[in-house]
XYZ file of C-alpha atoms in Angstrom:
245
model
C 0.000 0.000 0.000
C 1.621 3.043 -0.809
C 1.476 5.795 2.216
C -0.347 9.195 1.568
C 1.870 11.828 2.719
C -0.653 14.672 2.708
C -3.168 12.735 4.329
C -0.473 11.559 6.955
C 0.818 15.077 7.822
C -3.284 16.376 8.122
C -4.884 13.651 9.882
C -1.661 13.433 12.016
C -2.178 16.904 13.305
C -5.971 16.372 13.782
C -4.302 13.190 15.897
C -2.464 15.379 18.391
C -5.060 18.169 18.426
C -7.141 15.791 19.817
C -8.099 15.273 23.695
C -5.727 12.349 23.211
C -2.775 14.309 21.947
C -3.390 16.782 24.633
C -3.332 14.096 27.181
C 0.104 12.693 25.453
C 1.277 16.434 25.311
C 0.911 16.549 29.275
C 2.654 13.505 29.562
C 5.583 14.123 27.603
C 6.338 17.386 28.712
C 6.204 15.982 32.356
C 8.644 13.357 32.411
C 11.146 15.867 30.368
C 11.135 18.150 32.531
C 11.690 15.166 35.302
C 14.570 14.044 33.452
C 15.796 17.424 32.183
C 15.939 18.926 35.677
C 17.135 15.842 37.682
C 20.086 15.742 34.538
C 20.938 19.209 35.180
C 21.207 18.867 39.121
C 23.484 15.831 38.555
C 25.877 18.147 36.680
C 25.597 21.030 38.777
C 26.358 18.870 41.787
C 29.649 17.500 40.145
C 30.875 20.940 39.514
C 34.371 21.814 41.296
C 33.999 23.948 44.415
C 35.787 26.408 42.712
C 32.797 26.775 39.911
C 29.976 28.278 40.901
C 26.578 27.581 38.785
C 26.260 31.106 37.652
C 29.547 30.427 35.845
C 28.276 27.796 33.652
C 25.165 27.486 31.168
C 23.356 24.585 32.844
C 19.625 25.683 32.611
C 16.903 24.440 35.598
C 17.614 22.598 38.464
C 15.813 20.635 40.960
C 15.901 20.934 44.607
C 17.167 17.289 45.027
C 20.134 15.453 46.565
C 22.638 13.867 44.033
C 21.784 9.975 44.037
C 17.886 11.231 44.292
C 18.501 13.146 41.377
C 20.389 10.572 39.792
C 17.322 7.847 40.536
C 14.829 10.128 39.630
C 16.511 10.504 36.068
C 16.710 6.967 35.728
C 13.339 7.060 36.438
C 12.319 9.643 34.056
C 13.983 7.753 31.238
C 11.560 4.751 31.611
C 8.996 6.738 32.135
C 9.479 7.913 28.660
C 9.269 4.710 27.942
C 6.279 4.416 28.796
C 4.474 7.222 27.673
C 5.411 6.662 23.689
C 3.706 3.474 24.472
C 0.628 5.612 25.767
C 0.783 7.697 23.138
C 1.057 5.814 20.674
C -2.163 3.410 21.609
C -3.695 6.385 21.753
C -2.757 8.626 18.453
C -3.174 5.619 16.467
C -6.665 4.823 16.792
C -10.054 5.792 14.214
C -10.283 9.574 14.219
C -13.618 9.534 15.998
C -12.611 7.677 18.727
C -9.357 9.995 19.615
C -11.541 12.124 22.021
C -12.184 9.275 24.832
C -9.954 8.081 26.976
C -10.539 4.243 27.908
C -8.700 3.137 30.750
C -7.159 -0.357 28.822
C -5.122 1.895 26.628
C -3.104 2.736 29.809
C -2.921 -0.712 31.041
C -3.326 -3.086 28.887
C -0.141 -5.764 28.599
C 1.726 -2.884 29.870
C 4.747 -4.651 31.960
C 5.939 -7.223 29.041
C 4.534 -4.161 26.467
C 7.143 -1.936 28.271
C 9.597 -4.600 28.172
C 9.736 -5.002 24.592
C 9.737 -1.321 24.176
C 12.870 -1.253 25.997
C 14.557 -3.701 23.960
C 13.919 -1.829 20.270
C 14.540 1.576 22.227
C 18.031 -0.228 22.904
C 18.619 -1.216 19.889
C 17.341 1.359 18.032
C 19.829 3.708 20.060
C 22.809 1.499 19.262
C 21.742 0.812 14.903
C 21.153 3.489 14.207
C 23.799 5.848 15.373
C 26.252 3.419 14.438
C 24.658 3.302 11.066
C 25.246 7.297 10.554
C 28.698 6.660 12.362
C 29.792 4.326 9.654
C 28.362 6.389 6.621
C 25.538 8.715 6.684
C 23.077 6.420 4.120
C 23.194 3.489 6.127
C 21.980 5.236 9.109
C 19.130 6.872 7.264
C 18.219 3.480 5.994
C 17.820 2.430 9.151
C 15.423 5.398 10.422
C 13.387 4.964 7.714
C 12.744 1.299 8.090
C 12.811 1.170 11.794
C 10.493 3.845 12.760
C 7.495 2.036 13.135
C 8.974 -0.491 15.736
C 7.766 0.998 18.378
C 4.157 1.233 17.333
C 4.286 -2.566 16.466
C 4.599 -2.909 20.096
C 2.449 -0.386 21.526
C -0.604 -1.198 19.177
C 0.014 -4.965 17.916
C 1.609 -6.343 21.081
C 4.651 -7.336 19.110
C 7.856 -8.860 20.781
C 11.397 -6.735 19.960
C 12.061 -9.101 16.872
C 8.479 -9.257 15.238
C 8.745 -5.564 15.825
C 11.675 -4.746 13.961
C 10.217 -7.257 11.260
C 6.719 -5.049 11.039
C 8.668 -2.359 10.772
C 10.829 -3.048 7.732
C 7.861 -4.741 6.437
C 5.461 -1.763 6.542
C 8.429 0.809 5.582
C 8.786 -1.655 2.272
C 7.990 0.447 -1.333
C 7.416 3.369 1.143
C 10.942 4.450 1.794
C 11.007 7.137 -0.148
C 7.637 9.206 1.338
C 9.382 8.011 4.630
C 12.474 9.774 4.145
C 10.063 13.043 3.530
C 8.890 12.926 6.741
C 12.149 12.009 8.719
C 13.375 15.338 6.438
C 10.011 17.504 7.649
C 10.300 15.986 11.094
C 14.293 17.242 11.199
C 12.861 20.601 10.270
C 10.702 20.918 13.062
C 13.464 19.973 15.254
C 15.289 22.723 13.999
C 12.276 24.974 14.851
C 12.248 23.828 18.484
C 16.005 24.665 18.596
C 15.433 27.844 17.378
C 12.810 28.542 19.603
C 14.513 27.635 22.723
C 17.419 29.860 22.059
C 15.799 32.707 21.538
C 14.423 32.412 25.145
C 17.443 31.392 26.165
C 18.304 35.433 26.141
C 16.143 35.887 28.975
C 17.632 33.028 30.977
C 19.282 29.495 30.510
C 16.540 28.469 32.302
C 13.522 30.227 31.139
C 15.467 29.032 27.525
C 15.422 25.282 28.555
C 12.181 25.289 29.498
C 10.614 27.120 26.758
C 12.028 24.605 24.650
C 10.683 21.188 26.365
C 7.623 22.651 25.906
C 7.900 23.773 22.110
C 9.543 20.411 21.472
C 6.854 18.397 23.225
C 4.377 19.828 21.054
C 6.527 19.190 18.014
C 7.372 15.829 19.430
C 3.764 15.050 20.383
C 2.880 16.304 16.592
C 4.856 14.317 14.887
C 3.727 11.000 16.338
C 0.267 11.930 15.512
C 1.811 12.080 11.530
C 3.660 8.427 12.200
C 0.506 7.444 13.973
C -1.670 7.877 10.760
C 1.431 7.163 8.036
C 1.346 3.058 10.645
C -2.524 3.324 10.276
C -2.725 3.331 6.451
C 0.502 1.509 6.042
C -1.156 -1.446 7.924
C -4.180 -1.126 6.024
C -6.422 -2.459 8.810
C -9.003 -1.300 11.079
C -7.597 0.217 14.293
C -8.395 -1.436 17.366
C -11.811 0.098 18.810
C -12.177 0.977 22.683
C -13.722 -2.366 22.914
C -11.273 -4.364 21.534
C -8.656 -2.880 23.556
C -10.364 -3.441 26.851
């Protein structure tokens, strides 16, 4: 089936415009600013004595202890985890449906759901750097074919390998429309940047935040895009509140 880019990039912002891209909005920006502040204590509390913090760009901080900080980011990092999991159950359902909330989309297979997550998160942090480490095509490749891993396991309960396999399976005769969005998702990347640093003249921290929450709502966008490109790529019915209870 070949993927409908317009259609992706329209209905994908009608995804997270939706009560259940707000909800995955609140949740994103939430555990970065968890793991963004608890990241920034740790390295303000490893400074030398004789650097103070005004000395150094670092951004917000947290009011914790060092190894609280340091759990707390650990924790953060799952959490994330967890909440592309979330979100993508719930961006990737029928349009009319996107405004409830059912409770199974939070909880359903979530421990060995999570599990699996963690595995292609793993490995999709060690391919695919690698891949642009060793020469910048391979690592594209990779991107494009991998991308959908994730929602293989979120949405289809796949294990790490049948993952990986849906992935390069769905991303097959589409690579080419799927490189346009990794390019249009790169740009809006580039926007969050930009964002950020122009807050960032006001204060590192006022900066920092500004852009978690510009990139959250970029972020948050374009997983409602993938969300519809996995929906027509798969060419079946999403699964209905019912189903998924």
């Amino acid at each position: 089936m070949a993927l409908r880019l317009g259609q992706a990039v329209g209905r994908g912002a009608r995804r997270a415009l939706s009560i259940s891209g707000i909800v995955a909005l609140v949740l994103t920006i939430g555990y970065q600013i968890v793991f963004v502040g608890s990241l920034n204590t740790l390295v303000v509390d490893q400074l030398p004595p004789s650097v103070q913090p005004g000395d150094v760009t670092i951004g917000f901080t947290l009011p914790l202890s060092t190894d609280v900080a340091a759990a707390l980011g650990v924790l953060a990092l799952l959490l994330g985890v967890g909440v592309f999991l979330v979100t993508a159950r719930l961006l990737s359902r029928d349009l009319s449906a996107l405004a409830t909330l059912p409770g199974a989309l939070f909880t359903r297979r979530i421990a060995p759901a999570f599990l699996s997550a963690l595995v292609v998160s793993v490995v999709l942090a060690v391919a695919i750097p690698l891949g642009f480490a060793l020469l910048f095509v391979p690592g594209l490749f990779l991107t494009v074919s991998l991308q959908f891993a994730l929602f293989a396991v979120a949405v289809e309960d796949s294990g790490p390998i049948d993952a990986l396999r849906r992935s390069w399976a769905l991303a097959s005769g589409n690579r080419w429309r799927l490189l346009a969005l990794v390019v249009l998702f790169g740009v809006l990347g580039g926007i969050g940047g930009l964002v950020g640093s122009l807050f960032s003249f006001v204060s590192p921290s006022v900066g920092q935040l500004a852009s978690l929450a510009v990139n959250s709502v970029l972020v948050v966008l374009m997983y409602g895009i993938l969300a519809d490109a996995f929906v027509q790529l798969r060419g079946e019915p999403t699964p209905s509140a019912n189903a998924l209870a």
